[in-house]
Coordinates of C-alpha atoms in Angstrom, one line a residue:
Chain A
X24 CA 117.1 -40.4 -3.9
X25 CA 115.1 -42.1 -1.4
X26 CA 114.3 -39.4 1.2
X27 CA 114.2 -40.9 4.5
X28 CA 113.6 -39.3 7.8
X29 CA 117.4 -40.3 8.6
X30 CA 118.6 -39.2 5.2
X31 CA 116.8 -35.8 5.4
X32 CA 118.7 -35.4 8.7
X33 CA 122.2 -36.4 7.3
X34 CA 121.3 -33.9 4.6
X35 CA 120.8 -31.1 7.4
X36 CA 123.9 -32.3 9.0
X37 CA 126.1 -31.6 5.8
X38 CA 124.3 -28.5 5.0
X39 CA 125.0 -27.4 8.5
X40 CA 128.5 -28.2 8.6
X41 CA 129.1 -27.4 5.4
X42 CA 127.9 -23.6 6.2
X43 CA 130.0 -23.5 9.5
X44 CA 132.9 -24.5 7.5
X45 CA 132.7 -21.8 4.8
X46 CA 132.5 -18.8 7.0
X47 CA 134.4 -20.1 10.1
X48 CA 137.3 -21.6 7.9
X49 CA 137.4 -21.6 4.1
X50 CA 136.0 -17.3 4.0
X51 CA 138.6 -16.8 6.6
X52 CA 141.5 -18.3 4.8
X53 CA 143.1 -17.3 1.2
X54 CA 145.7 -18.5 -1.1
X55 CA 147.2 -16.4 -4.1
X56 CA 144.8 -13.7 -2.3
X57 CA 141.5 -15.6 -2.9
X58 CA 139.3 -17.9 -0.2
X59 CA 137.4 -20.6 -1.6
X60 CA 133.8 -20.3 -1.6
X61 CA 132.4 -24.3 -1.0
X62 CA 128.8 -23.6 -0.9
X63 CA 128.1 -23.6 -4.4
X64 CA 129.8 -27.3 -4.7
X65 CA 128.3 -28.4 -1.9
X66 CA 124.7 -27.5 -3.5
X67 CA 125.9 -28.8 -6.7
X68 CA 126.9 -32.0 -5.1
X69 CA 123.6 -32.5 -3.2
X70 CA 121.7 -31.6 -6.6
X71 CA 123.6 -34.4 -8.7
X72 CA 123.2 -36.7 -5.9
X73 CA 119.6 -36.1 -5.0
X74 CA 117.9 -34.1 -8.3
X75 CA 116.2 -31.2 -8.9
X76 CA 114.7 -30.9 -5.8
X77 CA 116.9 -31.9 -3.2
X78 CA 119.3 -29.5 -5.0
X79 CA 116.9 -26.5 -5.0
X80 CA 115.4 -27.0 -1.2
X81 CA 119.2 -27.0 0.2
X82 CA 120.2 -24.4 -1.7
X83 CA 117.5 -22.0 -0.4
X84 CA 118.3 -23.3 2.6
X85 CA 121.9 -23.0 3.0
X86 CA 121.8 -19.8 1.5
X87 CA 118.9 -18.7 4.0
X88 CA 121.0 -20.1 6.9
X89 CA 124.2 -17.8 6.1
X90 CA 121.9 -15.0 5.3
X91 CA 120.8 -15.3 8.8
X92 CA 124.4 -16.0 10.7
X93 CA 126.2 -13.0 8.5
X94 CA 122.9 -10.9 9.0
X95 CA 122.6 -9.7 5.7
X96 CA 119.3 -8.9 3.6
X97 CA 118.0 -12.3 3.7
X98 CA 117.2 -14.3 0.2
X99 CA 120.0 -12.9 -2.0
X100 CA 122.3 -16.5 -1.7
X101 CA 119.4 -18.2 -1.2
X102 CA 117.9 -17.0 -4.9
X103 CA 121.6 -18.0 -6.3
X104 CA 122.0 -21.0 -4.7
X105 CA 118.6 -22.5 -5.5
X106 CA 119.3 -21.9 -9.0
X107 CA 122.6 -23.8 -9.1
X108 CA 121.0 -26.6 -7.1
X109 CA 118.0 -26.9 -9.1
X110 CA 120.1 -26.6 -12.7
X111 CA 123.0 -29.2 -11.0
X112 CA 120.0 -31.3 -10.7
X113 CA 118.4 -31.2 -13.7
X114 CA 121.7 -31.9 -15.4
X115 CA 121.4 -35.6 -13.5
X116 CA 118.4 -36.1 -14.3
X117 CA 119.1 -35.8 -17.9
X118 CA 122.6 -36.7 -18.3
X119 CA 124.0 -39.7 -17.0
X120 CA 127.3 -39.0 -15.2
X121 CA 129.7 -41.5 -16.4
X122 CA 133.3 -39.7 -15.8
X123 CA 134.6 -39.5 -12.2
X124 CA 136.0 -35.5 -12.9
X125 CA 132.3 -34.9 -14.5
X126 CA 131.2 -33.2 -10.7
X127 CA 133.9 -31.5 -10.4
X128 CA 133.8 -30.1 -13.0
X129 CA 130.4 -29.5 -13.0
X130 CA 131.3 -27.7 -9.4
X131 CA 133.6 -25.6 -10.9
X132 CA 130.8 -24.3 -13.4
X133 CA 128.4 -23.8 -11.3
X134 CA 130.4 -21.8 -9.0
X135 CA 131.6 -19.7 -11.6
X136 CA 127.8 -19.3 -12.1
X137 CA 126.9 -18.5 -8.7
X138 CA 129.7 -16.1 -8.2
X139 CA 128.4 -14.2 -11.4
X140 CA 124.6 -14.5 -10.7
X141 CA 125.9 -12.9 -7.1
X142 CA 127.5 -10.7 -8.5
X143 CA 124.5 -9.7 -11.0
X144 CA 122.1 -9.1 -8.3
X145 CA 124.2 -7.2 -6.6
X146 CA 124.6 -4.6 -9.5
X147 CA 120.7 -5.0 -10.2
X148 CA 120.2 -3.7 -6.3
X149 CA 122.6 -0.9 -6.8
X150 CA 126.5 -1.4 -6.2
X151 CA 127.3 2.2 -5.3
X152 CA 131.1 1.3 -5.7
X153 CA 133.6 1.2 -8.4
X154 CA 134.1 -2.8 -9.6
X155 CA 138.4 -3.7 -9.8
X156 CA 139.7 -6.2 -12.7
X157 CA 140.7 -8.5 -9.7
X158 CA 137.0 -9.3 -9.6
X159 CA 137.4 -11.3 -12.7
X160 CA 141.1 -13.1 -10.8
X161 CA 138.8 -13.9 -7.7
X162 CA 136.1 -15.8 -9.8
X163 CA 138.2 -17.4 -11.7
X164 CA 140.4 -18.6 -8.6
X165 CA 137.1 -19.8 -6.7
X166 CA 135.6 -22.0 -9.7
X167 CA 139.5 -23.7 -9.9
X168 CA 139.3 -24.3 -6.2
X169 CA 136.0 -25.2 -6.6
X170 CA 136.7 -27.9 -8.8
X171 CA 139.7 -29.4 -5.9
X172 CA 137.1 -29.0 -3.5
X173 CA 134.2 -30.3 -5.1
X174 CA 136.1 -33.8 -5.8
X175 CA 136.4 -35.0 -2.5
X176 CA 133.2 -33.2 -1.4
X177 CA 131.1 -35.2 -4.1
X178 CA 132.9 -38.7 -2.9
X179 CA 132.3 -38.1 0.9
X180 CA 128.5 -36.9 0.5
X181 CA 127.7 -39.6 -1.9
X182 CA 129.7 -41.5 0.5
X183 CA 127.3 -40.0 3.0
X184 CA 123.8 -40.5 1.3
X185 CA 124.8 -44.0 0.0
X186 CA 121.8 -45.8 1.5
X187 CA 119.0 -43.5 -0.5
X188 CA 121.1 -43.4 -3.5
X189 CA 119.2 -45.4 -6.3
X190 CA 122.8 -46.3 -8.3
X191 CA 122.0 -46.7 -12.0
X192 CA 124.4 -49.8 -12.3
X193 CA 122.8 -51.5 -9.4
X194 CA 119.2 -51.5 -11.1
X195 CA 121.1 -52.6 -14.3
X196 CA 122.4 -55.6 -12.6
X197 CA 119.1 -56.1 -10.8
X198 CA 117.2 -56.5 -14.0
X199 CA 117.0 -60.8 -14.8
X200 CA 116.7 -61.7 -18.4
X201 CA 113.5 -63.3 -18.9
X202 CA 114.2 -67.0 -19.9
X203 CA 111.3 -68.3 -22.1
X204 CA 109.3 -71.4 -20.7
X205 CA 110.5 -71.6 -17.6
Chain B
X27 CA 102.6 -39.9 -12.0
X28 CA 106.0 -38.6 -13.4
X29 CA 103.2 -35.6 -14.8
X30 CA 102.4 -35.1 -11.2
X31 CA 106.4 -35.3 -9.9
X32 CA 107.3 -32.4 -12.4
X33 CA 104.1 -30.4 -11.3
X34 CA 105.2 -30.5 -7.6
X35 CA 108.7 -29.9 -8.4
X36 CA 107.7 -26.7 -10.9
X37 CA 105.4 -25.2 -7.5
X38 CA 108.4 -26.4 -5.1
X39 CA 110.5 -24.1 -7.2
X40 CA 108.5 -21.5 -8.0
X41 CA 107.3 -21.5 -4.1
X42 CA 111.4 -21.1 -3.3
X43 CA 112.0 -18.2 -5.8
X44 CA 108.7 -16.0 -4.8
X45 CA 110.2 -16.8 -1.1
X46 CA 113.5 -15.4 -1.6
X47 CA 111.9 -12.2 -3.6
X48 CA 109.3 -11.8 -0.3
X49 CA 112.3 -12.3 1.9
X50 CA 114.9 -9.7 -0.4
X51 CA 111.7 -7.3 -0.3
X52 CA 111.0 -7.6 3.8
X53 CA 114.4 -7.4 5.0
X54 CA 116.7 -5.2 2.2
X55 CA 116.8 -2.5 4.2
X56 CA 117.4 -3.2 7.5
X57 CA 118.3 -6.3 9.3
X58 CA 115.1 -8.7 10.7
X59 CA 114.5 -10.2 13.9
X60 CA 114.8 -13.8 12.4
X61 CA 118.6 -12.6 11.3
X62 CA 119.4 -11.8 14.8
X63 CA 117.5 -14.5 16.2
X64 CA 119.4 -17.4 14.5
X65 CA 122.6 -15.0 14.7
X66 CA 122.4 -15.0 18.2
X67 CA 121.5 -18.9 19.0
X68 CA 124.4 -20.0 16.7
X69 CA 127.1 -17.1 17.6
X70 CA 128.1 -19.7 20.6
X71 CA 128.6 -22.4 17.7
X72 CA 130.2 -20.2 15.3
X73 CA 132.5 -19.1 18.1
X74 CA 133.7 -22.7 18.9
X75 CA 133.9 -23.6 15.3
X76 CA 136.1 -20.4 14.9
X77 CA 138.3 -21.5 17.9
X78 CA 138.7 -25.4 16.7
X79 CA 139.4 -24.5 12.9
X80 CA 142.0 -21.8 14.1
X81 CA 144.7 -23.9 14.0
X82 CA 143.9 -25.0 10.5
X83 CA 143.0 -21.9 9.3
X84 CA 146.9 -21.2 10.1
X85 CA 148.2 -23.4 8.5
X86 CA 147.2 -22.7 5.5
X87 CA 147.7 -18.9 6.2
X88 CA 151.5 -20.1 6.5
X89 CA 151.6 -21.5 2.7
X90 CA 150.2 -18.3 1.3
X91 CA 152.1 -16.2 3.3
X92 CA 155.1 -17.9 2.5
X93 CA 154.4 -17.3 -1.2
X94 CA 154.3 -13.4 -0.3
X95 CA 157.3 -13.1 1.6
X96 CA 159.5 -12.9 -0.6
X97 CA 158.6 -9.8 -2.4
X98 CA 157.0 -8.5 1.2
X99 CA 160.8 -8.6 2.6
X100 CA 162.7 -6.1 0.3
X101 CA 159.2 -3.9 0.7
X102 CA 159.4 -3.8 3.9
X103 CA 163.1 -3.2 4.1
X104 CA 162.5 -0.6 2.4
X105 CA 159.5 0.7 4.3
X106 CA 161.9 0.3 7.6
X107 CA 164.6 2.2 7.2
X108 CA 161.8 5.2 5.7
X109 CA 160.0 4.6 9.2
X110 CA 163.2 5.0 11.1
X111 CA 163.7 8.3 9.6
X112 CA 160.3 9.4 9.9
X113 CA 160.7 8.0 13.9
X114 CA 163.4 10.2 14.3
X115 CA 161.9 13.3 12.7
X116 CA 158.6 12.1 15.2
X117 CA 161.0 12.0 17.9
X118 CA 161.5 15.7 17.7
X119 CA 158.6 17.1 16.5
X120 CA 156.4 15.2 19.7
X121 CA 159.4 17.6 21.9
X122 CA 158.3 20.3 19.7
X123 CA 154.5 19.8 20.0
X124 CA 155.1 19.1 24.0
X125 CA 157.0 22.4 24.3
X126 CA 154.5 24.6 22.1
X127 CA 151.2 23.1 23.9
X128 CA 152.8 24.3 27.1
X129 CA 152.7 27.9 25.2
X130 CA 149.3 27.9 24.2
X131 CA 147.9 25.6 27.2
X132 CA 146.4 23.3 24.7
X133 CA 146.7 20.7 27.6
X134 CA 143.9 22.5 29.2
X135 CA 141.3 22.1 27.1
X136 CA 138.5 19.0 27.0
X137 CA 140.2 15.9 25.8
X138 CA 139.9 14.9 22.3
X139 CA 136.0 13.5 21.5
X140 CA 137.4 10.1 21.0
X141 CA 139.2 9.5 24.5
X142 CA 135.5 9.3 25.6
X143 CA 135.3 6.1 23.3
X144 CA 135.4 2.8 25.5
X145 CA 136.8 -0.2 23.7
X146 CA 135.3 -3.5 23.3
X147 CA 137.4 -5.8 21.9
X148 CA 135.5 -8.9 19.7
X149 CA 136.9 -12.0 17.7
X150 CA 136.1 -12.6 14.3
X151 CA 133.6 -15.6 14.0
X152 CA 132.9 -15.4 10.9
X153 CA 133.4 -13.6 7.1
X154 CA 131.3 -13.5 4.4
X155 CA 132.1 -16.0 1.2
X156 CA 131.5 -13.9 -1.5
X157 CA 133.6 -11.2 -3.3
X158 CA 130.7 -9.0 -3.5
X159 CA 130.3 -8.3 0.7
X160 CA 132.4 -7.4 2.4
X161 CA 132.0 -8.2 6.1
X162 CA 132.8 -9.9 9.1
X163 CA 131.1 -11.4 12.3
X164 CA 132.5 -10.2 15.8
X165 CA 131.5 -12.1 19.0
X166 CA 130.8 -8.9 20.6
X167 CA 127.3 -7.5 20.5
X168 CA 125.0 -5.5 22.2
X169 CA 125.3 -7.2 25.6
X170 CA 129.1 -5.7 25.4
X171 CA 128.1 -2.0 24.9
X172 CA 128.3 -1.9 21.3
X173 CA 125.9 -0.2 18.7
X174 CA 124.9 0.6 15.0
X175 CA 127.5 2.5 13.8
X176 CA 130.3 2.2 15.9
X177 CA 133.3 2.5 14.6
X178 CA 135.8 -0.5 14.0
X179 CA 139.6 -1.1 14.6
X180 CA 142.7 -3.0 14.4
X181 CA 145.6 -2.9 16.0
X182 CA 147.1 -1.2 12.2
X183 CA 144.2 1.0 12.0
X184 CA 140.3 1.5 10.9
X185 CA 138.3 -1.3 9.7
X186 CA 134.8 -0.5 9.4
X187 CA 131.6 0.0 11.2
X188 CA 129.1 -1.7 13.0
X189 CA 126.2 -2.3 10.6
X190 CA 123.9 -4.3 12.8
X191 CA 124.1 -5.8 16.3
X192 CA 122.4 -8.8 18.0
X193 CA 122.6 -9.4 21.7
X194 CA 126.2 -12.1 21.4
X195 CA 127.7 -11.0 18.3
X196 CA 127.8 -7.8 15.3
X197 CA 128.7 -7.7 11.6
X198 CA 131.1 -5.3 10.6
X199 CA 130.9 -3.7 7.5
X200 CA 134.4 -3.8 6.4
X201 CA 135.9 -0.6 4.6
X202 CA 136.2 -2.6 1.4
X203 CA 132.3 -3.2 1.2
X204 CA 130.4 -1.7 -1.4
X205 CA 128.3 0.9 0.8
X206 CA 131.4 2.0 2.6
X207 CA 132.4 5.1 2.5
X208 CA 134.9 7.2 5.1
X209 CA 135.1 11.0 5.2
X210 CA 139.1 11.5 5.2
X211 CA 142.1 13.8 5.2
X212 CA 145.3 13.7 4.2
X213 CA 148.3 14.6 6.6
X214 CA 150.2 16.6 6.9
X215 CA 148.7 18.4 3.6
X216 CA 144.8 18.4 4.9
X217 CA 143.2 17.6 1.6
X218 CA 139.9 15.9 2.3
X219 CA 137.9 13.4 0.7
X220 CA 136.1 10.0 1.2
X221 CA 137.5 7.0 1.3
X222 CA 135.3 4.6 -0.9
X223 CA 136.4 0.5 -1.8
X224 CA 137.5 -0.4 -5.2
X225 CA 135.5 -3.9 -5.2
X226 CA 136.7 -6.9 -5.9
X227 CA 140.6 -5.0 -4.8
X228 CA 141.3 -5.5 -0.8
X229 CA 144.2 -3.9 -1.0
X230 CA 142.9 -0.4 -2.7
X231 CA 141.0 2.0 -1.6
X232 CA 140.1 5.0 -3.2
X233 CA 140.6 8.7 -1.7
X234 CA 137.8 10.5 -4.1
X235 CA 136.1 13.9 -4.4
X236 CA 139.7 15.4 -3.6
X237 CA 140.5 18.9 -3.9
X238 CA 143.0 19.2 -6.8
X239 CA 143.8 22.6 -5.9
X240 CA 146.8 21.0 -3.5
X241 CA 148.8 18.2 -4.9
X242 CA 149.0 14.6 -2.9
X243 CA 152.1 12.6 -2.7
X244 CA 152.7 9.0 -2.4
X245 CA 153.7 7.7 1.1
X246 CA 151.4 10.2 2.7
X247 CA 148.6 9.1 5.9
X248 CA 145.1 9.3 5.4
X249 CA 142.9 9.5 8.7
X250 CA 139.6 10.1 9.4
X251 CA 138.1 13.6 8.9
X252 CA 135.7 13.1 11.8
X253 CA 133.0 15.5 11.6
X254 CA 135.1 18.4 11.6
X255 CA 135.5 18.2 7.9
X256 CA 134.4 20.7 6.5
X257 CA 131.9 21.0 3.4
X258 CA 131.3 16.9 3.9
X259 CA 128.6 14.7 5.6
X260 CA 128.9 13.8 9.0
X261 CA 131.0 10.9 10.2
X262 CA 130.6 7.9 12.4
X263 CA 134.0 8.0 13.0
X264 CA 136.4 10.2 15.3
X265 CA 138.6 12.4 13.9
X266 CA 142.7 11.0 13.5
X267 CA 141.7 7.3 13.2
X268 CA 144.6 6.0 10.6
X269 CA 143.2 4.4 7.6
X270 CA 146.0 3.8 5.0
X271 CA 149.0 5.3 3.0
X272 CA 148.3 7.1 0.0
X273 CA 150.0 4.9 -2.8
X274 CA 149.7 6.4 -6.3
X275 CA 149.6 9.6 -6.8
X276 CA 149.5 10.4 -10.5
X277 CA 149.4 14.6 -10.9
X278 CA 147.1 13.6 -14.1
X279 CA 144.5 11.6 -11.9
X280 CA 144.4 14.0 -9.0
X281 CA 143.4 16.7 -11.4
X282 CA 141.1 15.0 -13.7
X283 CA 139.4 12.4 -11.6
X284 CA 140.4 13.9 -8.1
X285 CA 141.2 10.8 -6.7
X286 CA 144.3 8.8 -5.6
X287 CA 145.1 5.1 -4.3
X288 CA 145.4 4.6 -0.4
X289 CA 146.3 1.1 0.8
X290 CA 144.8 0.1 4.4
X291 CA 146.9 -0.2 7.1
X292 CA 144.5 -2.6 8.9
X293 CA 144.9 -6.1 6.7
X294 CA 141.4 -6.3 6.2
X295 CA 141.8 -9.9 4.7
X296 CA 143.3 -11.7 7.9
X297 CA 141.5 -10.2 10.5
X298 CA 141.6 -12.0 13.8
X299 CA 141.2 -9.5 16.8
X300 CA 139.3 -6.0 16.2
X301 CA 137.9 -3.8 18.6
X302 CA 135.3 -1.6 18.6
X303 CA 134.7 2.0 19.8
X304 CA 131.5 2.1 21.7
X305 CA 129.9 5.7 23.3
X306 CA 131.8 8.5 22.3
X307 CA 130.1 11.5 21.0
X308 CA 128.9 11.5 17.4
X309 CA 128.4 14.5 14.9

């Protein structure tokens, strides 16, 4: 990804929205008793679209941001997030992504992974409650609507970012066979 | 070059994880000024957002509800005509208790500690994403009246407590979160426990450290203890506050883990309005 000045700020713009979105809509709505958590796919989008990197820095920061607006102990989503940007962008940079379901599924994965990697640290700093079965129901629910979600979400940032996105096939057809002695 | 690139990426990362440790470590155990700082500048945008997306938010409220309703309607059929014959047996024992307070002069005495609360009434702006917290964001903060601690309600009963406040807007720590935990009794019988969350389960709490000495039946209130329980920590809360239904009630699991199921009267999933009950005297 070429990171212009305008790209970093459509970036900032869907991390933005994107955060509004999850706890002023999708955290505030549930179907078969579960809300859809769209954070992870949208780090998992911006980490196949922009690598490594650009997965790791938003997902600090769009875990940071909704640390801040919820007011809880800061750098617990940010840790998580990170991590699923920063693996979502390694996956890019070492697989090429060929199938059109590939990020979604990949969303649904790495949701499943965030949510259990939450879930871990939360343990680790001391979960002074009993844990219910329907914790296992409410994963599994989020990575399946993950994976609805993070279809359209992938199309509409890439959609979004098209102008720094270097696109494999267009520096395939760029390449001119070399014709001898002219 | 590409040597370089993964260099700079490795300390980008490794910069971003020691950050989030510094920033776990700094603000665990209490909220920061940079929480209530962006909190506060953004409540007003959270607050639109909330109002904008409502309509939406409905909608699809109205497909998953829909789902429910069926089984909800004998349930509550059920649950009606039990409530009208509990109303009736109300009816007559509020003539009793009018008539016997007239005896004793119980009228007399200083109004019960939570008439003094004053209620400030906030709108949900936000809710946390994750399984793991449970919380909510109110657009009522300290500019309103309301404090650390304050206790939390719906129109159906308790929600929670304040657990920090910024100048526009408070998160509520719901009764399902982890670190909850309610001092409670059960009425009529007046066995008293804590209320504590089952997590991952909105629907369950737990009634635990019961006495097993008297027996707790199914369909019977739970309220707050308020600080007048005895032999238990002090409360935030004011005594009679309804919290939920006692549910099951196996003999077995009274006397061996002396705890039963109580389901929350407030829906603590689809909260919209709350209000909160600021002054008031504390134990």
């Amino acid at each position: 990804m070429i990171l212009t000045p305008k790209i970093l700020a459509r970036i900032v713009a869907i991390c933005f929205v994107g955060v509004l979105l999850q706890l002023s809509f999708f955290s505030q709505v549930e179907l078969f008793h579960v809300s859809p958590d769209v954070l992870p796919a949208l780090v998992v989008c911006l980490g196949l679209l922009g690598g490594a990197l650009t997965g790791a820095v938003s997902g600090f920061a769009i875990g940071f941001f909704v640390d801040c607006l919820l007011v809880e102990a800061l750098g617990i989503t940010s840790l998580v997030l990170l991590g699923v940007g920063y693996l979502a962008g390694l996956f890019r940079e070492r697989f090429e992504i060929h199938s059109s379901v590939l990020p979604a599924l990949l969303c649904m994965g790495f949701t499943l992974l965030a949510e259990i990697g939450f879930g871990v640290i939360q343990l680790l700093l001391g979960l002074d409650a009993p844990l219910s079965i329907l914790v296992v129901r409410d994963l599994l629910l989020k990575s399946v609507y993950a994976f609805f979600l993070g279809w359209p979400l992938y199309l509409l940032i890439k959609r979004i970012l098209r102008p720094a996105l270097v696109e494999e096939s267009t520096v395939r057809r760029g390449r001119q066979p070399t014709i001898l002695g002219a | 070059m590409y040597r370089k690139q993964v260099r700079r990426r490795r300390a980008v990362l490794a910069l971003l994880v020691v950050g989030s440790f510094v920033l776990l470590t700094l603000t665990y155990q209490g909220s920061h000024g940079l929480q209530s700082g962006v909190s506060t500048i953004f409540s007003p945008v959270q607050s639109v957002a909330d109002r904008a997306l409502k309509p939406a938010r409905d909608l699809v409220d109205w497909f998953d509800k829909t789902f429910d309703a069926r089984g909800e309607n004998s349930r509550l059929k059920a649950e009606l005509g039990k409530a009208r014959r509990q109303a009736v047996a109300g009816q007559e024992a509020l003539q009793e208790n009018a008539q016997l307070r007239k005896l004793v002069e119980l009228d007399r005495d200083p109004p019960l500690a939570y008439t003094n609360y004053k209620q400030v009434t906030g709108r949900v702006i936000a809710r946390s994403p994750t399984v793991w917290r449970s919380s909510v964001t109110i657009d009522a903060g300290s500019g309103d009246g309301v404090s650390v601690d304050d206790p939390v309600i719906s129109g159906d009963g308790l929600v929670g407590r304040i657990a920090s406040v910024g100048p526009g807007s408070s998160q509520v720590m719901l009764l399902t979160d982890g670190e909850s935990a309610v001092t409670a009794k059960v009425v009529p019988s007046g066995v008293q426990g804590v209320v504590k969350p089952e997590v991952g389960n909105p629907e369950t709490l737990i009634l635990d450290f019961i006495s097993s000495t008297k027996p707790v039946h199914g369909g019977q209130a739970v309220v707050t203890a308020g600080w007048r329980a005895r032999g238990l920590p002090p409360s935030h809360f004011p005594p009679g506050l309804p919290v939920g239904e006692v549910t099951k009630a196996p003999v077995f699991e009274q006397e061996a883990r002396q705890q039963v199921d109580v389901r929350p009267y407030a829906d603590l999933r689809n909260l919209d309005l709350v209000q909160v009950l600021t002054g008031g005297s504390r134990g």
